Amino acid sequence: MVTLGTVYFYICAALALGGALAAVSARNPIRGAMGLLVLILAMAGLFLALHAQFLAAIQLIVYAGAIVVLFLFVIMLLGPSATSQRDLRGLYPRVFSGVLFVLAALATMVLVVRGAKYVVLPGTPRAFGSIDSFGKDLFNSGLVPFELSAALLMVAVLGAVAVAKGKQGESKALPAEPVEPQEKH
Amino acid sequence: MPLALALSPFLVLGFGALLIMLAEAFGSRRGGMALGSTIVLFATGLTAAGLWMYGLENLKGLEAVAPWLLLDRFTLFFQMLLCLGSALAALTAGGYLPEHELDRGEFYALLLFATFGAMMVSASGDLLTLFLGLETMSLGAYAMTAFRKASPRATEGALKYFLLGSFAAAILLYGFALLYGATGHTDLAGISKVLRAGAVKDPMVVTSLVLILVGLVFKVSAVPFHAWTPDAYEGAPTPATTYMAVVVKAGAFAMMLRILLTAFGDAQSMSWSAGWPPVLAGIAVLTMTVANLVAGRQESVKRMLAYSSIAHAGYLLVGVVATMRAPQQAGASVLFYLLGYTVSTAGAFAALVLCGSRGRETVSYEDLAGIGRRHPAVALPLAFFALSLAGIPPTVGFFAKWFVFRAAVESGFYVLTIVAFLNSVLGAYYYIRVLVYMYMREPAVGAPVAVPMRSGYVVAAVILSAVMVIVLGVAPSDTLDVAVAAALSPG
């Protein structure tokens, strides 16, 4: 049965797939960033269809608004050097493993869809997905993982600093000294 | 209040890590970072030990954080184990980083937060916190691998580790998503309940199990998902290699035991005909054989130790498979093996660090040639830890293997045990080769010669590991009792 919801889902899914493909395959980094933007917008649309309005809004503000813009800044700062030369090394293995992976993923999907019993997941309450209920969930039942995710963010920031700072104060290793020729006794 | 007490290992480590981070940012002296980190880690481990003796059953209100965090003896055992491994890595870093002009305090903060992630992994009873902990642990390890930025080899290893690790995490997450779709639960106990009620035969559950196994096997770096290991281990600064070999591996095994025994602990999932044991047994055989064959051909000692850590993952998997029939005994043998492996491997890396100095780092077998005669004091520990890794009594390596093999035999896995035994004989070849180079070879004329470094921190790490290797190797029974008490029971 085709409902408006299904049509909406397929449109968003097709846009997301197209955007992802463009982001991966574009040689011009600006086009790649635009493909990413399409993917993010389509994902926000999918979230909306799941009644997750807050998540959709956050997706738009954080990813589309902040991260893609950051990418664009970096690409523009780098200028023409951001476009990489076409690299044909290992083309066949790359294409072969890509195709193999897609086939494996498709086989997995077919296997899952054909044999799946549809489990009715717990229904969503009326206010599901609103900022209000999201906040209540986050600070009540989900408090522990929320607090623990602080460690994850901290590690990510620290890791970025550690990797970015690496070049300063680090000198080339000294060449090793050769061993003296041994005297025969 | 009892809850805060039960969570105290997390709190001590979390606040300690923040303190170390702030001390790095605002402090003027650099020297005490390694000492501070070690103190924080030992304090955390001792808190866990204190809780173990006090008894968690005397504390009320632990269900407030369940199922996100399960506070049981399994968790406490891993908290102590992870803190020990991490403290040995921090001590090694205390000597290694200044010597090789990498002394930036972020390393210690990363080490502590990543250990926090590993502790989260071992305590998690829910797929969400499990994944959060796993990522915290892995991101720290990626950053530590890339720490030596001037070296192209380090960058290559870190990039490989990061890309493949992210890919494996995505596959694991796909498995989690399918499992949630099939059962409607993210907590392991809830999943187990639904699976027992008959959802096991659902193809979605089977597919999710396969995907989850791929992710887990990648994290413990077993064949065929081991390709990143030698490059990452070789490129990383040696303390980071210690961390990866010891803490990340222990955390990954904690995760594997939690998921397989708690979520997939029902009769059918644990059966030989329709469950995960035959898959893991195949991977174990493949891992041990391939790793031992390739390790013998390495010219770099660090790469050899990387393959050795892959081979040890294979022996550990034998123990995990044996939990199918003897959960208590085999689970305890895995925990004991992890402890023995931790002290032997961390000690071996610390001794390797001690053998070299700036610009004259010992990397290959050739670098070690004749060091036994020139510098017997630093060669002896390396030889000793190599013997422990090979499993020669009276070191802990012998008893660790003995317990795992005994558990496998008593569960009726004769073929698997014979393969594992033959492999450990094969593995002795490349550990003994270290000794041969150190004591029976002389460096080639004109070849670079290693000069040992001086560092109280690294010496402390070597002594601490050596004492534990000896004590656990001579009197393992008390520690084994602790491991038995900590072992998970299925379901």
XYZ file of C-alpha atoms in Angstrom:
676
model
C 0.000 0.000 0.000
C 1.417 3.352 -0.968
C 0.731 6.117 1.488
C 2.002 9.620 1.524
C 4.339 8.612 4.348
C 5.969 5.913 2.229
C 6.432 8.288 -0.674
C 7.991 10.834 1.688
C 10.308 8.182 3.099
C 11.491 7.072 -0.320
C 12.105 10.625 -1.469
C 14.187 11.383 1.609
C 16.037 8.056 1.391
C 16.870 8.586 -2.293
C 18.105 12.105 -1.580
C 20.238 10.836 1.302
C 21.776 8.102 -0.850
C 22.419 10.512 -3.723
C 23.992 13.029 -1.369
C 26.209 10.396 0.207
C 27.355 9.155 -3.203
C 28.096 12.706 -4.313
C 30.033 13.407 -1.110
C 32.196 10.336 -1.625
C 32.732 10.518 -5.368
C 32.978 14.264 -6.096
C 36.463 15.372 -7.111
C 35.739 18.996 -6.384
C 35.628 19.338 -2.585
C 32.950 22.062 -2.748
C 30.659 19.639 -4.560
C 31.512 17.005 -1.969
C 30.493 19.368 0.833
C 27.257 20.156 -1.004
C 26.549 16.429 -1.321
C 27.069 16.145 2.438
C 24.627 18.997 2.940
C 21.975 17.195 0.880
C 22.568 14.039 2.923
C 22.147 15.953 6.178
C 18.957 17.669 5.033
C 17.480 14.346 3.916
C 18.420 12.774 7.238
C 16.668 15.607 9.050
C 13.625 14.843 6.921
C 13.785 11.190 7.961
C 14.007 12.166 11.631
C 10.963 14.366 11.161
C 9.006 11.419 9.797
C 9.839 9.530 13.006
C 8.314 12.339 15.126
C 11.750 13.365 16.330
C 11.297 17.093 15.731
C 13.960 18.137 18.196
C 16.539 15.811 16.675
C 15.679 17.087 13.180
C 16.144 20.688 14.311
C 19.461 19.870 16.006
C 20.594 18.035 12.887
C 19.914 21.146 10.827
C 21.466 23.604 13.264
C 24.585 21.633 14.185
C 25.415 19.672 11.065
C 24.005 21.749 8.232
C 24.515 25.058 9.982
C 27.849 24.651 11.708
C 29.805 21.675 10.432
C 29.238 22.027 6.700
C 29.982 25.749 6.942
C 33.214 24.899 8.743
C 34.105 22.460 5.977
C 33.449 25.149 3.378
C 35.672 27.621 5.241
C 38.520 25.124 5.312
C 38.110 24.235 1.640
C 38.091 27.901 0.639
C 41.136 28.642 2.785
C 43.021 25.810 1.147
C 42.053 27.059 -2.304
C 42.828 25.034 -5.419
C 45.239 22.799 -3.494
C 42.214 21.170 -1.865
C 41.435 19.368 -5.113
C 43.361 16.149 -5.145
C 44.933 14.620 -8.179
C 43.165 11.613 -9.567
C 44.838 8.580 -8.090
C 44.543 5.479 -10.200
C 46.758 3.273 -8.074
C 44.989 0.151 -6.945
C 41.840 1.040 -8.849
C 40.777 -2.533 -9.541
C 41.197 -3.788 -5.958
C 39.355 -0.717 -4.719
C 36.435 -1.161 -7.106
C 36.394 -4.904 -6.521
C 36.302 -4.627 -2.739
C 33.708 -1.864 -2.959
C 31.428 -4.006 -5.107
C 32.013 -6.996 -2.843
C 31.097 -4.936 0.190
C 27.913 -3.615 -1.408
C 26.911 -7.148 -2.389
C 27.550 -8.399 1.145
C 25.517 -5.538 2.593
C 22.668 -6.224 0.152
C 22.739 -9.939 0.971
C 22.544 -9.041 4.664
C 19.579 -6.768 4.033
C 17.744 -9.410 1.991
C 18.416 -12.054 4.618
C 17.175 -9.810 7.394
C 14.108 -8.506 5.613
C 12.978 -11.888 4.341
C 13.191 -13.663 7.649
C 12.345 -10.865 10.032
C 9.456 -11.096 12.388
C 8.265 -7.608 12.962
C 8.533 -6.838 16.613
C 6.246 -4.144 17.895
C 8.547 -1.742 19.649
C 7.178 0.133 22.640
C 4.869 2.873 21.371
C 5.862 6.488 21.524
C 4.149 8.733 24.037
C 2.195 11.726 22.735
C 4.845 14.303 23.423
C 7.637 12.144 21.974
C 10.394 14.025 20.264
C 9.568 17.459 21.607
C 12.249 19.410 23.416
C 10.286 19.013 26.618
C 10.096 15.221 26.602
C 13.586 14.885 25.178
C 15.011 16.886 28.046
C 13.015 14.931 30.596
C 14.300 11.625 29.202
C 17.829 12.882 28.973
C 17.986 14.010 32.587
C 15.973 11.183 34.127
C 16.279 7.731 32.636
C 19.206 8.610 30.422
C 21.218 10.548 32.963
C 24.010 7.981 33.319
C 24.939 7.721 29.627
C 24.519 11.487 29.324
C 27.088 12.063 32.041
C 29.372 9.370 30.678
C 29.356 10.925 27.231
C 31.258 13.816 28.832
C 34.288 11.517 28.942
C 33.897 10.768 25.239
C 33.769 14.460 24.315
C 36.730 15.196 26.571
C 38.813 12.492 24.930
C 37.882 13.768 21.480
C 38.941 17.330 22.338
C 42.143 16.192 24.039
C 42.972 13.896 21.143
C 42.502 16.712 18.646
C 44.782 18.970 20.704
C 47.397 16.247 21.126
C 47.495 15.440 17.417
C 47.430 19.071 16.291
C 50.129 20.223 18.730
C 52.463 17.425 17.747
C 54.761 19.329 15.430
C 56.088 21.809 17.998
C 59.118 21.021 20.067
C 59.789 17.759 18.400
C 63.091 17.319 16.670
C 64.309 14.712 14.282
C 65.784 11.646 15.899
C 69.557 11.642 16.064
C 71.273 9.279 13.686
C 72.448 6.207 15.527
C 76.137 5.894 16.163
C 77.994 3.073 14.470
C 79.632 0.442 16.596
C 83.378 0.462 16.916
C 85.124 -2.345 15.055
C 86.026 -5.010 17.576
C 89.615 -5.877 18.184
C 90.643 -9.440 17.725
C 92.168 -10.985 20.795
C 25.703 7.562 49.481
C 26.205 3.819 48.997
C 25.831 4.500 45.292
C 28.622 7.074 45.358
C 30.738 4.527 47.194
C 30.043 1.888 44.565
C 30.830 4.349 41.812
C 33.970 5.578 43.568
C 36.445 3.972 41.116
C 34.799 5.953 38.328
C 34.720 9.113 40.407
C 38.344 8.844 41.518
C 39.575 8.221 37.999
C 37.346 10.888 36.456
C 38.356 13.622 38.900
C 41.976 12.493 38.781
C 41.986 12.718 34.997
C 40.521 16.238 35.161
C 43.153 17.256 37.705
C 45.972 15.909 35.553
C 44.556 17.710 32.550
C 44.314 21.015 34.425
C 47.769 20.551 35.924
C 49.115 20.170 32.399
C 47.330 23.289 31.222
C 48.137 25.589 34.147
C 51.072 23.960 35.925
C 54.590 25.158 35.353
C 56.491 21.987 36.088
C 56.322 19.059 33.725
C 58.052 16.434 35.808
C 55.324 15.021 37.974
C 52.758 14.125 35.326
C 53.718 10.456 35.123
C 53.874 10.155 38.880
C 50.521 11.912 39.265
C 48.843 9.677 36.691
C 50.265 6.584 38.309
C 49.006 7.697 41.707
C 45.531 8.377 40.300
C 45.454 4.962 38.632
C 46.664 3.124 41.717
C 44.151 5.029 43.856
C 41.393 3.917 41.484
C 42.581 0.329 41.534
C 42.823 0.355 45.322
C 39.309 1.793 45.608
C 38.065 -1.086 43.509
C 40.038 -3.518 45.665
C 38.533 -1.951 48.776
C 35.045 -2.389 47.351
C 35.872 -5.992 46.531
C 36.780 -6.683 50.155
C 33.858 -4.706 51.562
C 31.463 -6.631 49.335
C 29.106 -5.027 46.866
C 26.183 -6.954 48.319
C 26.464 -4.721 51.411
C 25.744 -1.657 49.324
C 22.161 -0.682 48.574
C 20.727 1.275 45.709
C 23.026 0.005 42.956
C 20.033 -0.573 40.697
C 19.742 3.208 40.293
C 22.457 3.093 37.633
C 21.426 -0.280 36.207
C 21.320 -1.353 33.468
C 23.646 1.370 32.239
C 26.367 0.355 34.642
C 26.438 -3.032 36.329
C 28.446 -2.934 39.523
C 29.477 -6.516 40.169
C 32.662 -8.436 40.862
C 33.369 -8.799 37.155
C 33.409 -5.000 36.893
C 35.645 -4.659 39.950
C 38.118 -7.226 38.636
C 38.406 -5.396 35.345
C 38.712 -2.036 37.087
C 41.729 -3.330 38.984
C 43.197 -5.010 35.896
C 42.742 -1.978 33.638
C 44.216 0.378 36.233
C 47.226 -1.888 36.642
C 47.869 -2.056 32.895
C 47.326 1.653 32.488
C 49.604 2.490 35.430
C 52.379 0.405 33.861
C 51.870 2.305 30.601
C 51.987 5.640 32.474
C 55.220 4.652 34.230
C 56.765 3.622 30.923
C 55.664 6.943 29.444
C 57.320 8.780 32.331
C 60.696 7.640 31.041
C 60.008 7.255 27.349
C 58.382 10.586 26.506
C 61.084 12.907 27.929
C 63.813 10.699 26.466
C 62.357 10.922 22.970
C 61.338 14.596 23.282
C 57.644 13.865 23.169
C 56.988 15.127 26.654
C 53.593 16.720 26.297
C 51.171 16.308 29.173
C 48.167 15.559 26.942
C 49.449 12.011 26.751
C 48.663 11.355 30.410
C 45.246 13.004 30.283
C 44.413 10.940 27.197
C 45.659 7.808 28.924
C 43.481 8.439 31.976
C 40.314 9.306 30.041
C 40.785 6.336 27.727
C 41.147 4.108 30.785
C 37.918 5.633 32.077
C 36.329 4.519 28.792
C 37.710 1.014 29.200
C 36.233 0.879 32.709
C 32.884 1.971 31.277
C 33.083 -0.862 28.761
C 33.722 -3.463 31.423
C 30.866 -2.180 33.578
C 28.244 -1.677 30.892
C 25.022 -3.622 30.890
C 23.521 -1.742 27.989
C 24.480 -1.428 24.344
C 24.428 2.377 24.579
C 26.959 2.748 27.399
C 28.962 -0.117 25.915
C 29.377 1.809 22.695
C 30.090 5.094 24.499
C 32.822 3.429 26.529
C 34.258 1.680 23.511
C 34.537 4.930 21.583
C 36.061 6.763 24.543
C 38.684 4.036 24.854
C 39.351 3.850 21.102
C 39.551 7.594 20.456
C 42.146 7.891 23.205
C 44.123 5.043 21.672
C 43.971 6.573 18.178
C 45.240 9.911 19.468
C 48.035 8.288 21.461
C 49.098 6.310 18.381
C 49.372 9.536 16.382
C 51.308 11.229 19.178
C 54.669 11.200 17.393
C 53.587 13.448 14.591
C 56.974 13.973 12.959
C 57.221 10.303 12.089
C 55.442 9.256 8.872
C 55.297 5.704 10.161
C 53.360 6.791 13.252
C 50.946 8.798 11.126
C 50.425 5.860 8.796
C 49.788 3.468 11.656
C 47.425 5.882 13.385
C 45.465 6.575 10.214
C 45.083 2.866 9.473
C 44.014 2.196 13.031
C 41.550 5.105 13.008
C 39.942 4.284 9.655
C 39.654 0.554 10.218
C 38.585 1.110 13.816
C 35.821 3.496 12.781
C 34.714 1.013 10.158
C 34.598 -1.788 12.706
C 32.678 0.465 15.091
C 30.146 1.153 12.329
C 29.711 -2.575 11.699
C 29.305 -3.162 15.427
C 26.712 -0.399 15.586
C 24.822 -1.946 12.669
C 24.727 -5.183 14.637
C 23.465 -3.325 17.722
C 20.744 -1.654 15.639
C 19.551 -4.971 14.215
C 19.586 -6.517 17.668
C 17.466 -3.665 18.992
C 15.134 -4.032 16.026
C 14.742 -7.748 16.652
C 14.295 -7.645 20.410
C 13.136 -4.143 21.281
C 15.738 -3.848 24.035
C 19.139 -2.251 24.354
C 19.927 -3.632 27.805
C 21.722 -6.968 27.719
C 19.440 -8.629 30.275
C 16.335 -7.584 28.362
C 17.798 -8.866 25.100
C 18.617 -12.162 26.755
C 15.035 -12.475 28.022
C 13.574 -11.966 24.552
C 16.079 -14.367 22.999
C 15.218 -17.045 25.561
C 11.565 -16.622 24.719
C 12.354 -17.891 21.233
C 13.606 -14.972 19.168
C 16.982 -16.707 18.764
C 16.013 -18.260 15.455
C 15.162 -14.900 13.939
C 17.550 -14.253 11.008
C 17.838 -10.678 12.193
C 19.293 -11.845 15.506
C 21.705 -14.181 13.730
C 22.830 -11.408 11.396
C 23.272 -9.022 14.310
C 25.353 -11.626 16.145
C 27.625 -11.993 13.123
C 28.067 -8.223 12.797
C 28.718 -7.819 16.526
C 31.292 -10.623 16.402
C 33.093 -8.838 13.565
C 33.329 -5.676 15.657
C 34.483 -7.546 18.755
C 37.058 -9.621 16.903
C 38.451 -6.454 15.362
C 38.867 -4.853 18.763
C 40.728 -7.845 20.211
C 42.742 -7.857 16.938
C 42.219 -11.473 15.965
C 42.820 -12.831 12.456
C 41.312 -11.972 9.893
C 40.739 -8.505 11.382
C 44.305 -7.952 12.574
C 45.830 -6.082 9.616
C 46.051 -2.770 11.511
C 47.809 -4.197 14.555
C 51.482 -4.435 13.492
C 51.503 -1.002 11.835
C 49.751 0.737 14.713
C 51.892 -1.021 17.333
C 55.103 -0.221 15.502
C 54.301 3.405 14.744
C 52.953 4.355 18.154
C 55.254 5.559 20.935
C 56.014 2.482 23.021
C 53.889 3.492 26.065
C 50.914 3.882 23.713
C 51.706 0.435 22.320
C 51.643 -0.889 25.871
C 48.270 0.749 26.387
C 46.853 -0.730 23.168
C 48.240 -4.189 23.808
C 47.122 -4.319 27.418
C 44.211 -2.019 28.263
C 42.379 -1.970 24.934
C 42.668 -5.724 24.658
C 41.395 -6.297 28.188
C 38.534 -3.865 27.621
C 37.594 -5.607 24.390
C 37.595 -9.006 26.094
C 35.437 -7.618 28.902
C 32.987 -6.430 26.258
C 33.096 -9.762 24.468
C 32.388 -11.713 27.661
C 29.579 -9.329 28.668
C 27.810 -9.470 25.305
C 28.292 -13.162 24.593
C 27.567 -14.454 28.087
C 24.854 -12.012 29.111
C 22.944 -11.209 25.918
C 23.752 -14.359 23.957
C 24.004 -16.632 26.989
C 20.954 -18.774 26.210
C 21.209 -22.469 25.491
C 20.907 -22.182 21.750
C 23.319 -19.287 21.253
C 25.884 -21.158 23.336
C 25.429 -24.478 21.560
C 27.990 -25.951 19.200
C 25.469 -26.539 16.425
C 23.766 -23.151 16.205
C 25.662 -20.571 18.195
C 28.770 -18.470 18.451
C 31.270 -21.028 19.882
C 32.209 -22.726 16.565
C 32.747 -19.337 14.912
C 35.020 -18.180 17.700
C 36.822 -21.531 17.738
C 37.591 -21.183 14.031
C 38.812 -17.638 14.558
C 40.935 -18.775 17.513
C 42.663 -21.492 15.459
C 43.227 -19.093 12.572
C 44.505 -16.353 14.884
C 46.995 -18.497 16.760
C 48.384 -20.189 13.667
C 48.691 -17.163 11.409
C 50.056 -14.886 14.144
C 52.687 -17.369 15.290
C 53.812 -18.155 11.750
C 54.103 -14.494 10.803
C 55.686 -13.423 14.101
C 58.659 -15.697 13.482
C 59.455 -13.836 10.283
C 59.559 -10.315 11.764
C 62.774 -8.357 11.979
C 61.381 -5.698 14.315
C 60.890 -6.651 17.950
C 57.940 -4.277 18.253
C 56.219 -5.932 15.296
C 57.036 -9.328 16.769
C 55.369 -8.258 20.030
C 52.389 -7.024 17.991
C 51.967 -10.446 16.393
C 52.557 -11.994 19.791
C 49.629 -9.976 21.150
C 47.502 -11.283 18.265
C 48.544 -14.841 19.121
C 47.642 -14.261 22.776
C 44.209 -13.062 21.651
C 43.916 -16.483 20.007
C 44.708 -18.337 23.251
C 42.232 -16.113 25.085
C 39.555 -16.933 22.509
C 40.093 -20.631 23.284
C 39.138 -19.786 26.850
C 36.104 -17.800 25.694
C 34.948 -20.766 23.590
C 35.320 -23.058 26.599
C 32.861 -20.901 28.589
C 30.241 -22.727 26.532
C 30.475 -25.800 28.772
C 32.290 -24.585 31.881
C 31.393 -20.903 32.276
C 32.844 -20.441 35.739
C 36.142 -22.226 35.215
C 36.813 -21.081 31.664
C 35.714 -17.520 32.411
C 38.084 -17.415 35.371
C 40.904 -18.781 33.225
C 40.330 -15.994 30.696
C 40.469 -13.375 33.454
C 43.641 -14.896 34.918
C 45.210 -15.075 31.458
C 44.413 -11.405 30.901
C 46.149 -10.539 34.165
C 49.224 -12.609 33.308
C 49.284 -11.232 29.790
C 48.993 -7.671 31.117
C 51.999 -7.874 33.414
C 54.147 -9.859 30.949
C 53.436 -7.651 27.935
C 53.652 -4.336 29.790
C 56.908 -5.554 31.331
C 58.292 -6.598 27.954
C 57.553 -3.215 26.418
C 58.994 -1.387 29.440
C 62.157 -3.509 29.220
C 62.371 -2.785 25.501
C 62.109 0.945 26.238
C 64.868 0.589 28.804
C 67.212 -1.031 26.266
C 67.248 2.029 23.999
C 67.770 5.741 24.323
C 67.195 8.824 22.221
C 68.045 8.245 18.592
C 69.113 4.766 19.534
C 65.776 3.189 20.186
C 65.815 -0.576 20.064
C 63.436 -1.629 17.348
C 64.893 -4.609 15.512
C 66.545 -7.817 16.616
C 69.821 -6.467 15.242
C 69.631 -3.580 17.719
C 69.526 -6.069 20.557
C 72.533 -8.041 19.362
C 75.054 -8.515 22.126
C 73.248 -6.265 24.602
C 73.198 -9.114 27.096
C 76.936 -8.854 27.448
C 77.295 -5.100 27.204
C 74.390 -4.214 29.492
C 73.278 -7.297 31.432
C 71.079 -5.280 33.817
C 68.647 -4.192 31.093
C 68.862 -7.370 29.021
C 67.839 -9.625 31.887
C 64.307 -8.179 32.338
C 63.580 -8.361 28.616
C 64.706 -11.993 28.538
C 62.599 -12.698 31.599
C 59.403 -11.207 30.131
C 60.009 -12.969 26.820
C 60.142 -16.247 28.725
C 56.899 -15.371 30.496
C 55.203 -14.594 27.186
C 56.456 -17.915 25.861
C 54.843 -19.617 28.859
C 57.866 -21.088 30.574
C 57.603 -21.876 34.323
C 57.976 -20.447 36.938
C 56.555 -17.341 35.269
C 52.880 -16.410 35.176
C 52.765 -17.129 31.434
C 52.951 -20.827 32.175
C 50.039 -20.929 34.596
C 47.924 -18.611 32.458
C 48.203 -21.004 29.528
C 47.827 -23.997 31.824
C 44.502 -22.782 33.232
C 43.065 -21.929 29.819
C 44.143 -25.251 28.319
C 42.827 -27.164 31.323
C 39.472 -25.442 31.052
C 39.372 -26.301 27.334
C 40.278 -29.943 27.945
C 37.743 -30.356 30.723
C 35.081 -28.911 28.445
C 35.993 -31.529 25.832
C 37.690 -29.308 23.261
C 40.589 -31.683 22.654
C 41.434 -30.658 19.100
C 41.324 -26.984 19.980
C 43.632 -27.559 22.958
C 46.112 -29.545 20.874
C 46.202 -26.776 18.261
C 46.700 -24.176 20.996
C 49.452 -26.237 22.610
C 51.313 -26.771 19.322
C 50.994 -23.077 18.676
C 52.503 -22.132 22.004
C 55.461 -24.411 21.192
C 55.747 -22.682 17.825
C 55.526 -19.306 19.551
C 58.446 -20.123 21.828
C 60.687 -19.894 18.753
C 60.464 -16.157 18.339
C 60.590 -15.382 22.041
C 63.742 -17.468 22.407
C 65.123 -15.668 19.349
C 65.186 -12.462 21.445
C 67.409 -14.259 23.954
C 69.633 -15.665 21.222
C 70.228 -12.211 19.787
C 70.864 -10.653 23.176
C 73.259 -13.252 24.504
C 74.752 -15.111 21.553
C 75.174 -12.533 18.815
C 77.483 -9.594 18.405
C 76.414 -6.504 16.472
C 77.654 -6.331 12.897
C 80.624 -4.051 12.434
C 79.440 -0.537 11.666
C 75.857 -1.246 12.703
C 74.121 1.148 15.097
C 74.353 0.007 18.671
C 71.720 0.510 21.320
C 72.554 2.414 24.470
C 70.238 1.867 27.446
C 68.433 4.857 28.908
C 68.168 5.784 32.559
C 64.781 6.355 34.077
C 63.406 5.606 37.498
C 59.869 5.422 36.098
C 60.630 2.704 33.581
C 62.682 0.785 36.125
C 59.709 0.974 38.490
C 57.419 -0.398 35.757
C 59.869 -3.233 35.064
C 60.252 -4.129 38.730
C 56.517 -3.997 39.399
C 55.737 -6.254 36.436
C 58.590 -8.613 37.246
C 57.405 -9.024 40.837
C 53.876 -9.745 39.655
C 55.084 -12.194 37.011
C 57.035 -14.114 39.652
C 54.424 -13.963 42.410
C 51.574 -14.987 40.119
C 53.786 -17.657 38.589
C 54.762 -19.205 41.912
C 51.517 -18.843 43.842
C 48.656 -18.403 41.390
C 45.912 -20.022 43.453
C 44.770 -16.985 45.470
C 44.488 -14.839 42.371
C 42.708 -17.638 40.561
C 40.146 -17.717 43.379
C 39.607 -14.001 42.837
C 39.145 -14.641 39.101
C 36.667 -17.435 39.820
C 34.646 -15.084 42.018
C 34.705 -12.474 39.254
C 33.722 -14.769 36.380
C 30.377 -14.094 34.735
C 27.735 -16.747 34.624
C 25.707 -16.932 31.418
C 22.261 -15.409 31.221
